[in-house]
Coordinates of C-alpha atoms and ligand atoms in Angstrom, one line a residue:
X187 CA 86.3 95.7 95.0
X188 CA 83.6 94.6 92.7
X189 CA 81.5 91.4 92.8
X190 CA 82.9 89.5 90.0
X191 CA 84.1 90.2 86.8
X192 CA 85.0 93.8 85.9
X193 CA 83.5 96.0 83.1
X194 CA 84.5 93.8 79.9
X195 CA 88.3 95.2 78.9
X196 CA 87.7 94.7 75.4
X197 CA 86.4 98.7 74.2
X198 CA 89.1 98.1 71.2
X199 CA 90.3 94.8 70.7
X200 CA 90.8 95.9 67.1
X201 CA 93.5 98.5 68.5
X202 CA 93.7 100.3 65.5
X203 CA 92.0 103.5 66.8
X204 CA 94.3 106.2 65.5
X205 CA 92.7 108.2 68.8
X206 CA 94.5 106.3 71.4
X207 CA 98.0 108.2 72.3
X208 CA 99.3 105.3 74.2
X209 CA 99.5 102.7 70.7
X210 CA 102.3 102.5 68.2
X211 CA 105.0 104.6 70.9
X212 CA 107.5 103.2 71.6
X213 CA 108.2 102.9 76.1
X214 CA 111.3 102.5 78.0
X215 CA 113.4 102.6 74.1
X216 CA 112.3 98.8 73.4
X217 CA 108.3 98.2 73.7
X218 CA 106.2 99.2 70.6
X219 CA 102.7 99.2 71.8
X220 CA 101.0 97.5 69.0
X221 CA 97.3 96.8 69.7
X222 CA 95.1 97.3 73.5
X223 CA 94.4 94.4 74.7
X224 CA 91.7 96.1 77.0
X225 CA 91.0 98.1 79.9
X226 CA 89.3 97.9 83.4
X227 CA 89.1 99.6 86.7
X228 CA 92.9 100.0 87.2
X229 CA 93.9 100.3 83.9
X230 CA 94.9 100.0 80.5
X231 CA 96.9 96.5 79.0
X232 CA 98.4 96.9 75.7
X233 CA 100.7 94.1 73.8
X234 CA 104.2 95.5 72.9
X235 CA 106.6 94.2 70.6
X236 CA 109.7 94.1 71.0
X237 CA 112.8 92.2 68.9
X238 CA 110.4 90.2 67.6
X239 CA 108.8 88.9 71.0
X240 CA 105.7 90.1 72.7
X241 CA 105.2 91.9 75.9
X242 CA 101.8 92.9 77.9
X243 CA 102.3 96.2 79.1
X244 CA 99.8 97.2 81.7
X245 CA 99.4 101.4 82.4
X246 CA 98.1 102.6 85.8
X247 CA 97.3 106.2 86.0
X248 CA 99.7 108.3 87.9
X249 CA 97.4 111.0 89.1
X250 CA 95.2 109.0 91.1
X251 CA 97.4 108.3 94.3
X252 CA 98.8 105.1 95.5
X253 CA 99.8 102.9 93.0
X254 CA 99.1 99.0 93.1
X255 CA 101.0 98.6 90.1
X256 CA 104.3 99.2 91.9
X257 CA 103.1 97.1 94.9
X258 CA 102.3 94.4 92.1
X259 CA 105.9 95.0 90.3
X260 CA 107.7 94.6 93.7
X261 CA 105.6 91.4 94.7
X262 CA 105.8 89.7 90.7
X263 CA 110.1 90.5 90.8
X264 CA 110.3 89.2 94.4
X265 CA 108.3 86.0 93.6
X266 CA 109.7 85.0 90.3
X267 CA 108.9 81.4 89.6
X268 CA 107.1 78.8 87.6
X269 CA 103.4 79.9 87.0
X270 CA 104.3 83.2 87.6
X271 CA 104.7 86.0 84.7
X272 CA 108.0 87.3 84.1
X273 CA 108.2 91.0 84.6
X274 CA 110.2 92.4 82.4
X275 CA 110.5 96.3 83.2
X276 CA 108.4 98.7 85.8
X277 CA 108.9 102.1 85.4
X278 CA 107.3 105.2 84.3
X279 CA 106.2 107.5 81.3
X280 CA 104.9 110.6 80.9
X281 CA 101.5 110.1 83.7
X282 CA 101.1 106.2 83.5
X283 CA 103.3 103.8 85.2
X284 CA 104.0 100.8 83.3
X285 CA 104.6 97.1 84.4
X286 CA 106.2 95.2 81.0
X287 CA 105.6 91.5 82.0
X288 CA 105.5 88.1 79.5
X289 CA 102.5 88.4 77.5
X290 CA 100.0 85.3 78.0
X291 CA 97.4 84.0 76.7
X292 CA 92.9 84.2 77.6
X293 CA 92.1 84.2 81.3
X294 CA 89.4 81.4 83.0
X295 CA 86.9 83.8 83.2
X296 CA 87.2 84.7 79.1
X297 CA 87.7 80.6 78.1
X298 CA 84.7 79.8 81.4
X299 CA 82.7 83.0 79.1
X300 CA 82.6 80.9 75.6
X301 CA 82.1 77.8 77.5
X302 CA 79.7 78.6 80.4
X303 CA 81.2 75.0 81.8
X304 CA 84.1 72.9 82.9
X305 CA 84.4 69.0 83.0
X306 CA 85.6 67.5 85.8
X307 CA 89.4 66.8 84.4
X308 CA 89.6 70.8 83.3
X309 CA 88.7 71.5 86.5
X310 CA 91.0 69.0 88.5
X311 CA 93.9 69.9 86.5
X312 CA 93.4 73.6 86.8
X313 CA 93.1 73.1 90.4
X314 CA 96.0 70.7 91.0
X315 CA 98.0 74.0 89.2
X316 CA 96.0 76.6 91.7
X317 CA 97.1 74.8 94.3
X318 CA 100.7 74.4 93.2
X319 CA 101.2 78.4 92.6
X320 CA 99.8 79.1 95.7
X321 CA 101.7 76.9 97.7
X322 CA 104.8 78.4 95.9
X323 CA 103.5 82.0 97.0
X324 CA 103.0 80.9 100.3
X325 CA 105.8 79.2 100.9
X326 CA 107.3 82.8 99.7
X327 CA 105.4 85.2 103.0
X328 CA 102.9 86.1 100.1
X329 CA 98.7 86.0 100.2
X330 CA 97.1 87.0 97.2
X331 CA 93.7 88.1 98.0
X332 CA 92.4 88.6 95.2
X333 CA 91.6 84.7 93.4
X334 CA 89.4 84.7 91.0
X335 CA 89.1 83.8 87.5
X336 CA 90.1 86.4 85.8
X337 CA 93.1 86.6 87.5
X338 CA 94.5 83.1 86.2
X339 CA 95.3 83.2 82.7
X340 CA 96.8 80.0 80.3
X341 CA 100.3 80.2 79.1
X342 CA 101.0 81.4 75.1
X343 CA 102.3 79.0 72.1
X344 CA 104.3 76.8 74.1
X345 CA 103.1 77.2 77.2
X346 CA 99.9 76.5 76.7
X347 CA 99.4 73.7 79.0
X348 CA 100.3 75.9 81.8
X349 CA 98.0 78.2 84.3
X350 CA 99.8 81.2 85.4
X351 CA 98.6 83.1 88.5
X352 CA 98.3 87.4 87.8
X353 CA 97.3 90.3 89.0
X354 CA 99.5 91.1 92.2
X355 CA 98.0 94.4 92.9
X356 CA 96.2 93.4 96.8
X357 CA 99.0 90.4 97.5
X358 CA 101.1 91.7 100.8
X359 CA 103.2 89.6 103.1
X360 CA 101.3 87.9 105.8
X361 CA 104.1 86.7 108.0
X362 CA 107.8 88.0 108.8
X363 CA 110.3 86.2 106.4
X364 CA 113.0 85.8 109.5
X365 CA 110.7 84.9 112.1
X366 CA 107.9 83.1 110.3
X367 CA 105.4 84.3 112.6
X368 CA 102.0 85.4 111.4
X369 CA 100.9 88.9 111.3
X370 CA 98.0 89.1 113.6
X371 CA 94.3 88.4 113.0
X372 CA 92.6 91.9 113.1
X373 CA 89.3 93.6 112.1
X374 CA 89.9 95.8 108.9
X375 CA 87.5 98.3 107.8
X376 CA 86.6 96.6 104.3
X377 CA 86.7 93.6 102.4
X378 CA 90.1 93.2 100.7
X379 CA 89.6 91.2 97.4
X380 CA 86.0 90.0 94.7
X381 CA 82.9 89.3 97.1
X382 CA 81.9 86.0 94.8
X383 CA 85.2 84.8 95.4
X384 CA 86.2 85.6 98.5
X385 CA 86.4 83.1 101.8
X386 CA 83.5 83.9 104.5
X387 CA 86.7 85.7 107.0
X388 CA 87.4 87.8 104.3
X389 CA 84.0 89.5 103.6
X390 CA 83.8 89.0 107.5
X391 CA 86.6 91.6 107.0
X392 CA 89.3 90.0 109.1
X393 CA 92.7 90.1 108.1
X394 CA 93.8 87.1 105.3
X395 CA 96.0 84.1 105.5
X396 CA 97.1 81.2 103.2
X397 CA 93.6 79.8 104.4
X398 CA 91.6 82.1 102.1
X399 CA 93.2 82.1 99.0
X400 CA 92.7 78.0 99.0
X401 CA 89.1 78.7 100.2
X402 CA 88.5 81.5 97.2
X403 CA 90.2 78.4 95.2
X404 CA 87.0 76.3 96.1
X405 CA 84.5 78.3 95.1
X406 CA 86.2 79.2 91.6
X407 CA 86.1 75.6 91.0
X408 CA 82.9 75.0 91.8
X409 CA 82.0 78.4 89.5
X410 CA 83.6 76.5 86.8
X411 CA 82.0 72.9 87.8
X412 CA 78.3 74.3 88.1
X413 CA 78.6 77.3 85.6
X414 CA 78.0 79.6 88.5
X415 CA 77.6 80.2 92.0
X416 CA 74.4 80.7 94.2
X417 CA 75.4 83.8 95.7
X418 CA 75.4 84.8 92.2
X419 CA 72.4 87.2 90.8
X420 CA 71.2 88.4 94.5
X421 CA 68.7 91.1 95.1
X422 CA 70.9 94.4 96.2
X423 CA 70.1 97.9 97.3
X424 CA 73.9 98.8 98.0
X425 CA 77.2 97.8 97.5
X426 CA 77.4 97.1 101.3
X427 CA 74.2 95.3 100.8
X428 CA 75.7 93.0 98.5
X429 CA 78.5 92.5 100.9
X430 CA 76.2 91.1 103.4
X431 CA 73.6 89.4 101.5
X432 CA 76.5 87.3 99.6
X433 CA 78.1 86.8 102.8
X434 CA 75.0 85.6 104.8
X435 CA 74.0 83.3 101.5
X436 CA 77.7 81.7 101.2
X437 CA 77.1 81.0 105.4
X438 CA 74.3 79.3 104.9
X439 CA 75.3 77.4 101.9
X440 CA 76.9 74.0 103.1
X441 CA 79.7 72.0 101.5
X442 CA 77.3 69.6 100.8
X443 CA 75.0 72.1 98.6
X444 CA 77.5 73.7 97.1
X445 CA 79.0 70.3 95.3
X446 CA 75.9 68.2 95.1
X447 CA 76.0 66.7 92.5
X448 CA 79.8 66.5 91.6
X449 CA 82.4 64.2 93.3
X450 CA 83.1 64.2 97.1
X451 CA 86.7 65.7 96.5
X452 CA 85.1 68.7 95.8
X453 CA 82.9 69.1 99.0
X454 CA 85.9 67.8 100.8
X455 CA 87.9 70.3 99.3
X456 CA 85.8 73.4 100.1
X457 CA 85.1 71.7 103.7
X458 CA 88.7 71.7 104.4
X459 CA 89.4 75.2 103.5
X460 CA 86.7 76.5 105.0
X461 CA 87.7 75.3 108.4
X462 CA 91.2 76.0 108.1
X463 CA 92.6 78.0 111.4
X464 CA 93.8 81.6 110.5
X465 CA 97.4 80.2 111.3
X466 CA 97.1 76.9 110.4
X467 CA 100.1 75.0 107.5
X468 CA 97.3 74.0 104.8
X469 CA 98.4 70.5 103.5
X470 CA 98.8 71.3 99.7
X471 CA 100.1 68.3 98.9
X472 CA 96.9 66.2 100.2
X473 CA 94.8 68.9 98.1
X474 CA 96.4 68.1 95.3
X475 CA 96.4 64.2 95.5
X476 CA 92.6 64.4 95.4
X477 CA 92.5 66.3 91.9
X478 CA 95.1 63.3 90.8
X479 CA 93.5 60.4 92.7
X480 CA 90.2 61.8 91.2
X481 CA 91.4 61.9 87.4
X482 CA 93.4 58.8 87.2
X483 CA 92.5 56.6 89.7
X484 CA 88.5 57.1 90.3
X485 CA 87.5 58.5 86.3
X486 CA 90.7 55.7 84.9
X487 CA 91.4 59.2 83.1
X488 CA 95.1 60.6 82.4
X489 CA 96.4 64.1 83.9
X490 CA 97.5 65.0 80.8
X491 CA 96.4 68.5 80.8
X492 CA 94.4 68.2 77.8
X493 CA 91.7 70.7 79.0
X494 CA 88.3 71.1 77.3
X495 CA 89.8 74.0 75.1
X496 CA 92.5 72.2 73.9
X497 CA 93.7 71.7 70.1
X498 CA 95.6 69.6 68.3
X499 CA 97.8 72.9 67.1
X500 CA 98.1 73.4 71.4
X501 CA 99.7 70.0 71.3
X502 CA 101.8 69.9 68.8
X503 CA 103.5 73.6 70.2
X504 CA 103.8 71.8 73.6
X505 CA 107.4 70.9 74.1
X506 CA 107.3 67.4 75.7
X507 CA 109.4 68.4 78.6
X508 CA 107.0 71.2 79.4
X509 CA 104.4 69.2 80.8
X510 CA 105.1 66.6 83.8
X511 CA 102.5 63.7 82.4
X512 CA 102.2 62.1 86.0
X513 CA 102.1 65.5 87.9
X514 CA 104.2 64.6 91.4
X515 CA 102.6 64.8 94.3
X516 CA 106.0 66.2 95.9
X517 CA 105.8 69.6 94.7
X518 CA 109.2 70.9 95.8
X519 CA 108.8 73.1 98.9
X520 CA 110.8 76.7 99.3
X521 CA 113.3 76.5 101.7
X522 CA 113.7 79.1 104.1
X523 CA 117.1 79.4 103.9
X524 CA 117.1 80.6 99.8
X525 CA 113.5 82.6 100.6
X526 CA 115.2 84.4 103.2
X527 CA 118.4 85.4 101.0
X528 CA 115.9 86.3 98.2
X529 CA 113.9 88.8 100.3
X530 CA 117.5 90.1 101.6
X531 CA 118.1 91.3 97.8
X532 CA 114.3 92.1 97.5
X533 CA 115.6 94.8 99.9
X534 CA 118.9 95.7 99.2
X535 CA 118.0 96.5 95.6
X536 CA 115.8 99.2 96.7
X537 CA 118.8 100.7 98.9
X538 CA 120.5 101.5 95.4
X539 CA 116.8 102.5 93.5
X540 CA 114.2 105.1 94.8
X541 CA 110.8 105.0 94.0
X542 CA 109.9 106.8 91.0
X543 CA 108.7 110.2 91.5
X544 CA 105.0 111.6 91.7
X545 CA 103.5 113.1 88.8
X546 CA 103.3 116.3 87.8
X547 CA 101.3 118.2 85.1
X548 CA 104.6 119.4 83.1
X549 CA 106.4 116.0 83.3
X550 CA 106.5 114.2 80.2
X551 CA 109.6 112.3 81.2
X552 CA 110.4 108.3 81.5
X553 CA 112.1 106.4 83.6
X554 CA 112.4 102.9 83.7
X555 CA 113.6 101.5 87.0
X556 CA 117.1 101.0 87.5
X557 CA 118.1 103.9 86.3
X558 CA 118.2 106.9 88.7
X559 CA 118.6 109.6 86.1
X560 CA 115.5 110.7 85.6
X561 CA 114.4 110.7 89.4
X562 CA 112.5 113.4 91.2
X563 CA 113.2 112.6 95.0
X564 CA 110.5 115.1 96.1
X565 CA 108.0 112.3 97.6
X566 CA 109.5 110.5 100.9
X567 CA 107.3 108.0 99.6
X568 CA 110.3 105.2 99.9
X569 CA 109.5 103.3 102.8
X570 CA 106.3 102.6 101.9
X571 CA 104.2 99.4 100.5
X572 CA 100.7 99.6 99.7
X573 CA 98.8 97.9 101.7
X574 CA 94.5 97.8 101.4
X575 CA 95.2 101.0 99.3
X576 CA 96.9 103.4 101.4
X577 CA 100.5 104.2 102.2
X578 CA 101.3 102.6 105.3
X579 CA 104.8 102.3 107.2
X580 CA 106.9 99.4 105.4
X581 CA 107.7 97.0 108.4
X582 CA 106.8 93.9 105.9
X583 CA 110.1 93.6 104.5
X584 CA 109.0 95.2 100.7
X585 CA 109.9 98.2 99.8
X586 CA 108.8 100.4 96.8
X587 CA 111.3 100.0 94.6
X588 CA 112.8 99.7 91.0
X589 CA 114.3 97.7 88.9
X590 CA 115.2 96.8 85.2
X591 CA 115.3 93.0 85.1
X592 CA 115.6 93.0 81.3
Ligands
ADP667 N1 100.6 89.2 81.0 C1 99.4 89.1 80.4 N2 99.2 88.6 79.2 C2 98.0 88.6 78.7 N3 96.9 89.0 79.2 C3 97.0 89.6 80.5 C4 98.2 89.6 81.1 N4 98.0 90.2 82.3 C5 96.7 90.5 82.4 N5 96.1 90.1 81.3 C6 94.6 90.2 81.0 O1 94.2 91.4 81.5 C7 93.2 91.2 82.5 C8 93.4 92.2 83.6 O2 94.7 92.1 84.2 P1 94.9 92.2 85.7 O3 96.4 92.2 86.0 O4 94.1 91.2 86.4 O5 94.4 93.7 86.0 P2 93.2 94.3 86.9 O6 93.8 94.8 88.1 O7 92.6 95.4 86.0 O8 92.2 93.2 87.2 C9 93.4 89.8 83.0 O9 92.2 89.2 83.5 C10 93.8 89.1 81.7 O10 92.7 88.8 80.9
MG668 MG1 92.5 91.2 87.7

């Protein structure tokens, strides 16, 4: 995984290249590809129309082996929830699989690119809403591993007041869903995740908990608060190189170093995640409180999500009941009871729907999941869930599966 942001996705924003086979066809019989929204390392993103609503459709080439796009489809339809894009459709055409999802709106890292800066409310109320998703995921047997700014992107039209948490491709299960007992804490061969990001276990390359996406939560706010991070900009030979050198410079940068200069919460915040036991229940809900106490009660501001971006036009498409004006501090926890029955159908579904088949030169067919027609059972490939990007026996619970939730 790269060190920061990948190579800019915006090669056609225009998306009126009359070159590109992918725009203006129409996938799964509903979503007309109507202009690329960009491309990076995994793929291509296009926005679709369909009944006169907007999709993103993200392709993932078929050719190339395991596909994180399905382990991100299975994940995204499992998780459903607030903060969280609706999928729409995962299936396949011709050698790209497609995820169909609710199309948002810029990511941090675009809105953090024209701004260079956040204030201190932006950055409170964007991290009262990291900390609410990923309490949600967690609560859920999901890590993400993978937090960053890029991958959190601002609701459309009326949703704009809302952060939604993306890019599902490296999230896996870190605990079983009956037993509730943590997978355990190994050595892995390579650092799952973004190097600036990630928590000092992780580029340690020991196997993630909930402590390191709150940890990789720190440092993106303090990315957003300074306008950048020290480890940023580093003298490297090689990519393991840069592993190292960002992973010695984040050791010996202390809490206190990395906030000077902005308010305590934020050292206390990045102290507490850093020393957070692989195991250990993070307390959310005290995270949180210090965004809030900080906003209202120290800067006499209001959590109103009125970021730095926002317009008047944002406003006035905000429905009122959209956006809780004193955000509670009681963010309602998952119960294990309803998690368990959700993972139950996770798994059932995929019973009734094999994966969808390899690629071969010659096929030019589509199949959209759900429907079995179109199904080459040749790969044995069911039972598996990728994990660190290869195929591994699915004892987590997931399976590789299909579905048509449209
Ligand atoms: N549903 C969506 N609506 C609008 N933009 C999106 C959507 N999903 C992703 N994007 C944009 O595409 C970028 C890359 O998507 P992501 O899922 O993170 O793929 P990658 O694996 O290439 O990082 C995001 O940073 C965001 O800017
Ligand atoms: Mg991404």
């Amino acid at each position: 995984m790269e060190d920061g942001p990948k190579t800019p996705r915006s090669d056609n924003r225009d998306g009126r290249s009359h070159h590109d086979p992918l725009l203006n066809k129409k996938y799964f019989s509903k979503f007309r590809t109507i202009k690329k929204l960009g491309e990076g390392s995994f793929g291509k993103f296009y926005k679709a129309e369909y009944n006169n609503e907007y999709f993103a459709l993200k392709f993932e080439n078929r050719t190339k082996g395991q596909s994180l796009l399905e382990n991100e489809a299975t994940i995204m339809t499992y998780l459903k929830g607030p903060n969280i894009p609706l999928i729409k459709s995962f299936g396949y055409s011709g050698e790209y699989n497609i995820l169909v999802m609710q199309l948002m709106d810029r990511s941090l890292e675009d809105i953090f690119n024209k701004r260079k800066k956040f204030s201190v409310k932006t950055t409170c109320m964007l991290g009262y809403q990291m900390v609410n998703v990923l309490q949600y995921i967690h609560d859920r047997h999901i890590i993400h591993r993978d937090i960053k700014p890029d991958n959190f992107v601002m609701g459309a039209n009326e949703n704009n007041a809302h952060l939604y948490l993306l890019d599902f491709g490296l999230a896996k299960k870190y605990r079983s869903s009956r037993t509730l007992v943590q997978y355990p804490l190994i050595k892995k061969k390579k650092l799952t995740g973004t190097a600036r990001y990630a928590s000092i276990h992780a580029l340690e390359e020991l196997e993630q908990s909930r402590r390191d996406d709150l940890e990789s939560v720190g440092y993106v706010l303090m990315y957003f608060l300074r306008g950048g991070l020290p480890w940023q900009g580093l003298k490297i030979k090689s990519k393991e190189d840069r592993y190292k050198k960002i992973l010695a410079k984040k050791k010996e940068t202390s809490s206190e170093e990395l906030c000077k200069g902005f308010p305590d919460e934020f050292r206390e915040f990045v102290e507490y995640t850093r020393n957070l036991e692989y195991t250990e229940q993070p307390d959310y809900e005290m995270l949180r409180n210090k965004f809030v106490n900080l906003v209202t009660k120290k800067n006499g501001e209001n959590f109103d999500y009125i970021y730095d971006w926002t317009t008047e036009s944002d406003l006035k498409k905000r429905k009122d009941e959209t956006i809780d004006l004193a955000p509670s501090t009681n963010y309602p926890v998952s119960e294990k009871k309803s998690t368990q029955k959700e993972m139950e159908s996770v798994n059932s579904k995929k019973k009734a729907n094999p994966v969808h088949p390899p690629v071969s030169k010659a096929n030019n067919s589509e199949h959209v999941e759900g429907n079995n027609n179109n199904v080459n059972n040749n790969n044995n490939n069911n039972n598996n869930i990728i994990i660190d990007g290869t195929k591994e026996n699915n004892n987590y619970g997931f399976q590789s599966k299909c579905c048509t939730i449209f």
